[in-house]
PDB file of C-alpha atoms in Angstrom:
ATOM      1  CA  UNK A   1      90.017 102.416  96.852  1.00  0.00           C
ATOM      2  CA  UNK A   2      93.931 102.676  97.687  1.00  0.00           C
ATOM      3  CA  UNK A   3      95.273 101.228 100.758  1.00  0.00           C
ATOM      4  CA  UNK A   4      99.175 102.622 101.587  1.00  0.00           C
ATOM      5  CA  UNK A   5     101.209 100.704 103.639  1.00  0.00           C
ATOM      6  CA  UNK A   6     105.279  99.454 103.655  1.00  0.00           C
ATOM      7  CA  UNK A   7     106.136  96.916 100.943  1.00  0.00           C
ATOM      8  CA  UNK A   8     107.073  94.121 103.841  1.00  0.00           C
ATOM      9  CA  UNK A   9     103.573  94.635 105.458  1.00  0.00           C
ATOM     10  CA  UNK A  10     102.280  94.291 101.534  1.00  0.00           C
ATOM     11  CA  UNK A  11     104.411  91.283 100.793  1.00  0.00           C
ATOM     12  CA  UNK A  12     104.351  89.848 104.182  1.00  0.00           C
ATOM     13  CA  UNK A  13     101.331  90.350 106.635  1.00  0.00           C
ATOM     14  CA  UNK A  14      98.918  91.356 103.703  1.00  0.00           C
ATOM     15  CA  UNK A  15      99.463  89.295 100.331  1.00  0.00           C
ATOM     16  CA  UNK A  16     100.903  86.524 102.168  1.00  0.00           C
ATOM     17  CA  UNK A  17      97.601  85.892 104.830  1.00  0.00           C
ATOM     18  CA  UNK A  18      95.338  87.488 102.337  1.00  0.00           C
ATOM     19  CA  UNK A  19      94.084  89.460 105.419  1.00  0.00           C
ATOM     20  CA  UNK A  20      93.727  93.290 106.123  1.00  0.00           C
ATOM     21  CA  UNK A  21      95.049  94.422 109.648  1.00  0.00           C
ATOM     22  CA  UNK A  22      92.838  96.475 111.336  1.00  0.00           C
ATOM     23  CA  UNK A  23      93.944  99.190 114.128  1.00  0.00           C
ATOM     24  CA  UNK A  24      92.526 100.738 117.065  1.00  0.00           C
ATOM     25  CA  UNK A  25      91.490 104.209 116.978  1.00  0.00           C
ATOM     26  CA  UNK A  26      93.357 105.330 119.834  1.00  0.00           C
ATOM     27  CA  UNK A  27      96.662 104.362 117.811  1.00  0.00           C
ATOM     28  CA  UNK A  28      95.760 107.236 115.433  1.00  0.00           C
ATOM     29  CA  UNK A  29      97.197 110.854 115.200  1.00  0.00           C
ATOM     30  CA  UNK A  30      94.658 113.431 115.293  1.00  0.00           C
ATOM     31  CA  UNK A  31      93.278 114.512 118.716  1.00  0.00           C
ATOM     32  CA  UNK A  32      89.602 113.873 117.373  1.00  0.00           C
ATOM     33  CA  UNK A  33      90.364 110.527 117.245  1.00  0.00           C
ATOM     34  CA  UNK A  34      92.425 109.044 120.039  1.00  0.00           C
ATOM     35  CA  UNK A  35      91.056 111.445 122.659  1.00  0.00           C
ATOM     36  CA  UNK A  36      88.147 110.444 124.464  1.00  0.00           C
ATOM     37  CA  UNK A  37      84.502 112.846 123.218  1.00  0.00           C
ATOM     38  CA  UNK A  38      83.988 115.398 125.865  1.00  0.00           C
ATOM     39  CA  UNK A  39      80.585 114.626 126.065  1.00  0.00           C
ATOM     40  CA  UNK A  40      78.569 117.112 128.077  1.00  0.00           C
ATOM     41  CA  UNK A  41      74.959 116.100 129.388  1.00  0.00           C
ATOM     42  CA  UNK A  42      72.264 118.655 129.505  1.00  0.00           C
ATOM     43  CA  UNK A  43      69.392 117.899 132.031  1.00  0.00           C
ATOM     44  CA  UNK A  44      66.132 118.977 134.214  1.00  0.00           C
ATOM     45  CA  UNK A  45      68.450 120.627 137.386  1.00  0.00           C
ATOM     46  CA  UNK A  46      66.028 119.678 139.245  1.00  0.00           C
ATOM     47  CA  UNK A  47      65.867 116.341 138.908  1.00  0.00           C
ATOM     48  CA  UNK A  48      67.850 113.983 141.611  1.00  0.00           C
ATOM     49  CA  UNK A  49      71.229 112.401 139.974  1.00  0.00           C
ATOM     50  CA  UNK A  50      69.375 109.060 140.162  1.00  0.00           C
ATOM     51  CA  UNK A  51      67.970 109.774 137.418  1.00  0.00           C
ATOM     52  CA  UNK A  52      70.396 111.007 135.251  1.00  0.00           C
ATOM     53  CA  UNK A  53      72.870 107.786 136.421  1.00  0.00           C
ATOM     54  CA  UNK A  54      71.286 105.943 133.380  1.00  0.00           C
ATOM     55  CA  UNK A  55      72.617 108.726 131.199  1.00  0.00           C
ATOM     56  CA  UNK A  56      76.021 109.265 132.397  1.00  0.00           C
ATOM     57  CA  UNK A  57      76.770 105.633 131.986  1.00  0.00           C
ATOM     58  CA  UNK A  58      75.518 105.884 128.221  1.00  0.00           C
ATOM     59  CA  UNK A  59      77.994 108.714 127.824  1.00  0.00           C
ATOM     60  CA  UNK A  60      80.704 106.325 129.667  1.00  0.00           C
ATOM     61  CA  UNK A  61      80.471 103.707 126.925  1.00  0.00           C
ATOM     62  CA  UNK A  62      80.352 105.759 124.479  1.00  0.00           C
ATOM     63  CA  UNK A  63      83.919 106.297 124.830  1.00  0.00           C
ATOM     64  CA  UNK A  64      84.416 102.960 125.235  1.00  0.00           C
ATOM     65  CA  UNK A  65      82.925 101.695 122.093  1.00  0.00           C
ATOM     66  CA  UNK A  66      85.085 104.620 120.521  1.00  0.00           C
ATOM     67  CA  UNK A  67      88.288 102.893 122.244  1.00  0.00           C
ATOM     68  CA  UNK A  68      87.294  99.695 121.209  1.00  0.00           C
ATOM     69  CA  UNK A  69      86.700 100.863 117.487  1.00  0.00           C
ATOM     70  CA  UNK A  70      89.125  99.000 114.571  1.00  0.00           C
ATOM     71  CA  UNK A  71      89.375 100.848 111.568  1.00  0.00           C
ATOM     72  CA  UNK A  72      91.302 100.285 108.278  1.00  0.00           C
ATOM     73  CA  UNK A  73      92.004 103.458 105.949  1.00  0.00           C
ATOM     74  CA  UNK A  74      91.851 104.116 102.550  1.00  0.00           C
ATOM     75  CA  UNK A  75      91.898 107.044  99.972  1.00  0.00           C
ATOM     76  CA  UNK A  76      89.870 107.431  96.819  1.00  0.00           C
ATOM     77  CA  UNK A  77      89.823 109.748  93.813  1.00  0.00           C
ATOM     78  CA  UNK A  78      88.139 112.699  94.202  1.00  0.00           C
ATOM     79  CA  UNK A  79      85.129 113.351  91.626  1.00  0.00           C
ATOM     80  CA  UNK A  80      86.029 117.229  91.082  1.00  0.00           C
ATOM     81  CA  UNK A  81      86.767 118.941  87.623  1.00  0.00           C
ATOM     82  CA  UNK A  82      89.793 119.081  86.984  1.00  0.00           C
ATOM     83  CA  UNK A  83      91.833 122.789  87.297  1.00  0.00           C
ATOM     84  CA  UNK A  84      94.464 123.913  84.894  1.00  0.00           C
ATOM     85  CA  UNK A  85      96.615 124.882  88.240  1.00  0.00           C
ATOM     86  CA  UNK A  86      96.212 121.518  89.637  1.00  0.00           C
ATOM     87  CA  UNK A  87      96.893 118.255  87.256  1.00  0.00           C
ATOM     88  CA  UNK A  88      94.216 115.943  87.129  1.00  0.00           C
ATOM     89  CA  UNK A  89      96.109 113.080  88.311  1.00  0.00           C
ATOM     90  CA  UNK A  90      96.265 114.669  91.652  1.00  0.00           C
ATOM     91  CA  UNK A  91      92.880 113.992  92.204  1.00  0.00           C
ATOM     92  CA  UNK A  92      93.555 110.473  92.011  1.00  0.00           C
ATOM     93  CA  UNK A  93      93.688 108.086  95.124  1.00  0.00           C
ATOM     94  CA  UNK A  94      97.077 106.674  94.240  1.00  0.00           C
ATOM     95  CA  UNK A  95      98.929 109.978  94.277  1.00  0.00           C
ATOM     96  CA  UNK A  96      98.451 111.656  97.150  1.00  0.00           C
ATOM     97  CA  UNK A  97     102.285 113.074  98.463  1.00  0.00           C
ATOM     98  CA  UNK A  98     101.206 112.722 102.015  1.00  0.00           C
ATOM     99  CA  UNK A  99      99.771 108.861 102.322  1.00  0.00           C
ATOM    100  CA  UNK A 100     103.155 108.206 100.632  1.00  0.00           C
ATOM    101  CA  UNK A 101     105.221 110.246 103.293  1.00  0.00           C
ATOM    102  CA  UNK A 102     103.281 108.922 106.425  1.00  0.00           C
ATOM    103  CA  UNK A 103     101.995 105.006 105.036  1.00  0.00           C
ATOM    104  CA  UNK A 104     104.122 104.434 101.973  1.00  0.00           C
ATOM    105  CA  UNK A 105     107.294 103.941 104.120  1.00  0.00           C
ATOM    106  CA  UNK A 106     108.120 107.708 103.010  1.00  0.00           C
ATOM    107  CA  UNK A 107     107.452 107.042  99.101  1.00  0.00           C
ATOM    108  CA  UNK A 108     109.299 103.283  99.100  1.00  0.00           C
ATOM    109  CA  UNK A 109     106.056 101.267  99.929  1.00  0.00           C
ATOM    110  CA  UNK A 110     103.180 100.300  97.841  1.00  0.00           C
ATOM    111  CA  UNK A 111      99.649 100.963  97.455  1.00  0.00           C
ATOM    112  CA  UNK A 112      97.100  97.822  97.109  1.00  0.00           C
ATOM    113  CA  UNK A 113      93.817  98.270  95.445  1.00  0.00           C
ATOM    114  CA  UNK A 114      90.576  96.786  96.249  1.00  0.00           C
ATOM    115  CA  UNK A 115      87.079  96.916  94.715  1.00  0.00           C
ATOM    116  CA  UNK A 116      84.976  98.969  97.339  1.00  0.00           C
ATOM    117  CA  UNK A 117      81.873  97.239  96.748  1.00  0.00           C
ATOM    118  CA  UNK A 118      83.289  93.738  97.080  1.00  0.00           C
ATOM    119  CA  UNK A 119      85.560  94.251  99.903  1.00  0.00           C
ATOM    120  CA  UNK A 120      82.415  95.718 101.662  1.00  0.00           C
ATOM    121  CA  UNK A 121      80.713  92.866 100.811  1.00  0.00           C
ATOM    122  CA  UNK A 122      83.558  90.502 102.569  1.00  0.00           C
ATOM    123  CA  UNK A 123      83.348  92.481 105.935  1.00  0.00           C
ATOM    124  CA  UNK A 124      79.530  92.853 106.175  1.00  0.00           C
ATOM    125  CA  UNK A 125      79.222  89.091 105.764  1.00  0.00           C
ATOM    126  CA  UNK A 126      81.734  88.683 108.785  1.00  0.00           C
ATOM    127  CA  UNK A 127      80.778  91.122 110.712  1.00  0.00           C
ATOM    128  CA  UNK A 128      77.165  92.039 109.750  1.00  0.00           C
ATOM    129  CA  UNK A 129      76.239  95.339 111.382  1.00  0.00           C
ATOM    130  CA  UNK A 130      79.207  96.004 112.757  1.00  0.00           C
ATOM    131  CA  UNK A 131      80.966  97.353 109.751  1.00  0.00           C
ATOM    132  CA  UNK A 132      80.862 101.090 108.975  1.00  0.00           C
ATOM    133  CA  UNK A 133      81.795 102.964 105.968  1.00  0.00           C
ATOM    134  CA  UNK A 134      82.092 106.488 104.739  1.00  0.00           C
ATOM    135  CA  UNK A 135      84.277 109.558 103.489  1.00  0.00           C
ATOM    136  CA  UNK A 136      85.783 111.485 105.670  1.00  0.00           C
ATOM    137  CA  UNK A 137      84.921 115.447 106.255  1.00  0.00           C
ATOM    138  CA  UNK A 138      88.079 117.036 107.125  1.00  0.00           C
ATOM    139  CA  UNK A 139      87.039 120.716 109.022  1.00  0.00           C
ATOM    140  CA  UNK A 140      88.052 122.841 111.225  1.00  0.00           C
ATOM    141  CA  UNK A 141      84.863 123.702 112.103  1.00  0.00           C
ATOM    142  CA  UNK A 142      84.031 121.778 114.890  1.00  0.00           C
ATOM    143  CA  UNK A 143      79.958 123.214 115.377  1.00  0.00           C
ATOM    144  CA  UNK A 144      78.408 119.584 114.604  1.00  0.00           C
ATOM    145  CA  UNK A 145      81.291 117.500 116.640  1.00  0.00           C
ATOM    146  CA  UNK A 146      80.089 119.947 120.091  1.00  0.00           C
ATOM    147  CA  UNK A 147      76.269 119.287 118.816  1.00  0.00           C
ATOM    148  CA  UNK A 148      76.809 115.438 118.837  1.00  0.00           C
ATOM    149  CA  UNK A 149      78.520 115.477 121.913  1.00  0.00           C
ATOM    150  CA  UNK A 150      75.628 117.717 123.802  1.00  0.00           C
ATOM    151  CA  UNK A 151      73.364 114.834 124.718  1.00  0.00           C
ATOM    152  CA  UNK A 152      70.021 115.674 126.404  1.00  0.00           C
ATOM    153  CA  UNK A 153      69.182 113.384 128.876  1.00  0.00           C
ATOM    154  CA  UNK A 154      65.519 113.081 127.618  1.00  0.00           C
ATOM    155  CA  UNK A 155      66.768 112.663 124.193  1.00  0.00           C
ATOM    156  CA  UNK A 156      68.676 109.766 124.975  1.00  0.00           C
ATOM    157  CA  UNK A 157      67.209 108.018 128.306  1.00  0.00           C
ATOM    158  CA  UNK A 158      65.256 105.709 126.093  1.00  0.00           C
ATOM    159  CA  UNK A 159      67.993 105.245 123.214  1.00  0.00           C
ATOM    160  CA  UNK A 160      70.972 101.719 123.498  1.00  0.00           C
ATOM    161  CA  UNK A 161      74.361 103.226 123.458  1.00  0.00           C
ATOM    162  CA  UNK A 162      74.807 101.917 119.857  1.00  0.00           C
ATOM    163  CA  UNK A 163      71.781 104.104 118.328  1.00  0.00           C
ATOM    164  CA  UNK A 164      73.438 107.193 119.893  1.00  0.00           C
ATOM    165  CA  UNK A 165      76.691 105.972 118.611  1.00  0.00           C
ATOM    166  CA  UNK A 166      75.372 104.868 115.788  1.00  0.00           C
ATOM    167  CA  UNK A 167      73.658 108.327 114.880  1.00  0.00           C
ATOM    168  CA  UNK A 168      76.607 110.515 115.397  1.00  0.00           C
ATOM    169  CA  UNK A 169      78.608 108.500 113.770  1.00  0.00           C
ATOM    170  CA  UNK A 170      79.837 111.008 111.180  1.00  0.00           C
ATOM    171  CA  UNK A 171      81.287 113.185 114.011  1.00  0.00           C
ATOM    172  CA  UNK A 172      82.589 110.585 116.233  1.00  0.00           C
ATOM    173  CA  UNK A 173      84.605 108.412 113.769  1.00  0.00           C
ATOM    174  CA  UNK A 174      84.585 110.297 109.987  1.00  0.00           C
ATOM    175  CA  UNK A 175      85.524 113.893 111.085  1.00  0.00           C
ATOM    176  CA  UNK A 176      89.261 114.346 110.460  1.00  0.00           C
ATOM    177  CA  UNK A 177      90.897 117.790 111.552  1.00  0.00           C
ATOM    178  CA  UNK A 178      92.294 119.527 108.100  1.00  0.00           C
ATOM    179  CA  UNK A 179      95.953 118.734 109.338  1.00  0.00           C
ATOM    180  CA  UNK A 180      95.112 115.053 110.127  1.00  0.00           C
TER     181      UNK A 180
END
């Protein structure tokens, strides 16, 4: 995996500590991301808000686990066959014209690599379950993000915040808007 960044964080914060700065979600650019989840809860009417109190403070940290969230970002190369209209080194982690522009200090940085596997390894043994890892779906289509944040209250009255966060997790951290 490829990690983009300015060749004086490279040479200086990263190479020189031998440590990997992590950022805050809400320090990101696309609205899925730094905004807080509209999260709508779907209960009996009829039952008294004293009950649903329970719910609507799940929902409440939700969000804040979100803002609370560190993340470190990487690119990989895409496993597609390769098209005669598109060269095949394209597909490759290390090349993409956009990381460059907005990480690579506008095509003047560097890229580090790092072994997936091992530098999983390193962070699960730190931070044991806290450490969360996957590719990101970049859609427009935004159908599973409403579903995940369209919590029934007797679906989740009995769950901790971090099983409901923990179950979504696909929409609420590695859903990326096509732009973004």
């Amino acid at each position: 995996i490829y990690h983009y960044t300015t060749t004086a964080i490279a040479i200086e914060k990263i190479l020189y500590y031998n440590e990997l700065r992590f950022s805050a979600l809400y320090n990101t650019n696309d609205p899925l991301e730094f905004r807080d989840l509209a999260i709508t809860l779907n209960s009996d009417p009829s039952m008294p808000i004293e009950g649903k109190e329970e719910s609507i403070d799940k929902i409440i940290e939700l969000n804040s686990l979100r803002k609370n969230l560190k993340l470190c970002c990487f690119s990989h190369d895409y496993l597609i066959e390769s098209n005669a209209n598109y060269p095949e080194i394209y597909n490759k982690g290390f090349c993409r014209s956009r990381m460059w522009s907005q990480y690579g200090d506008s095509y003047k940085g560097i890229w580090l690599v790092f072994q997936k596997e091992i530098l999983l390894r390193i962070l699960k043994e730190k931070y044991k379950d806290l450490v969360f890892s996957s590719s990101v779906r970049y859609t427009n289509d935004l159908f599973d993000l409403y579903n995940s944040t369209t919590l029934e209250h007797s679906n989740i009255q009995n769950l901790e915040v971090n099983e409901i966060f923990t179950h979504n997790i696909t929409d609420y951290i590695f859903t990326k808007l096509e732009d973004y």
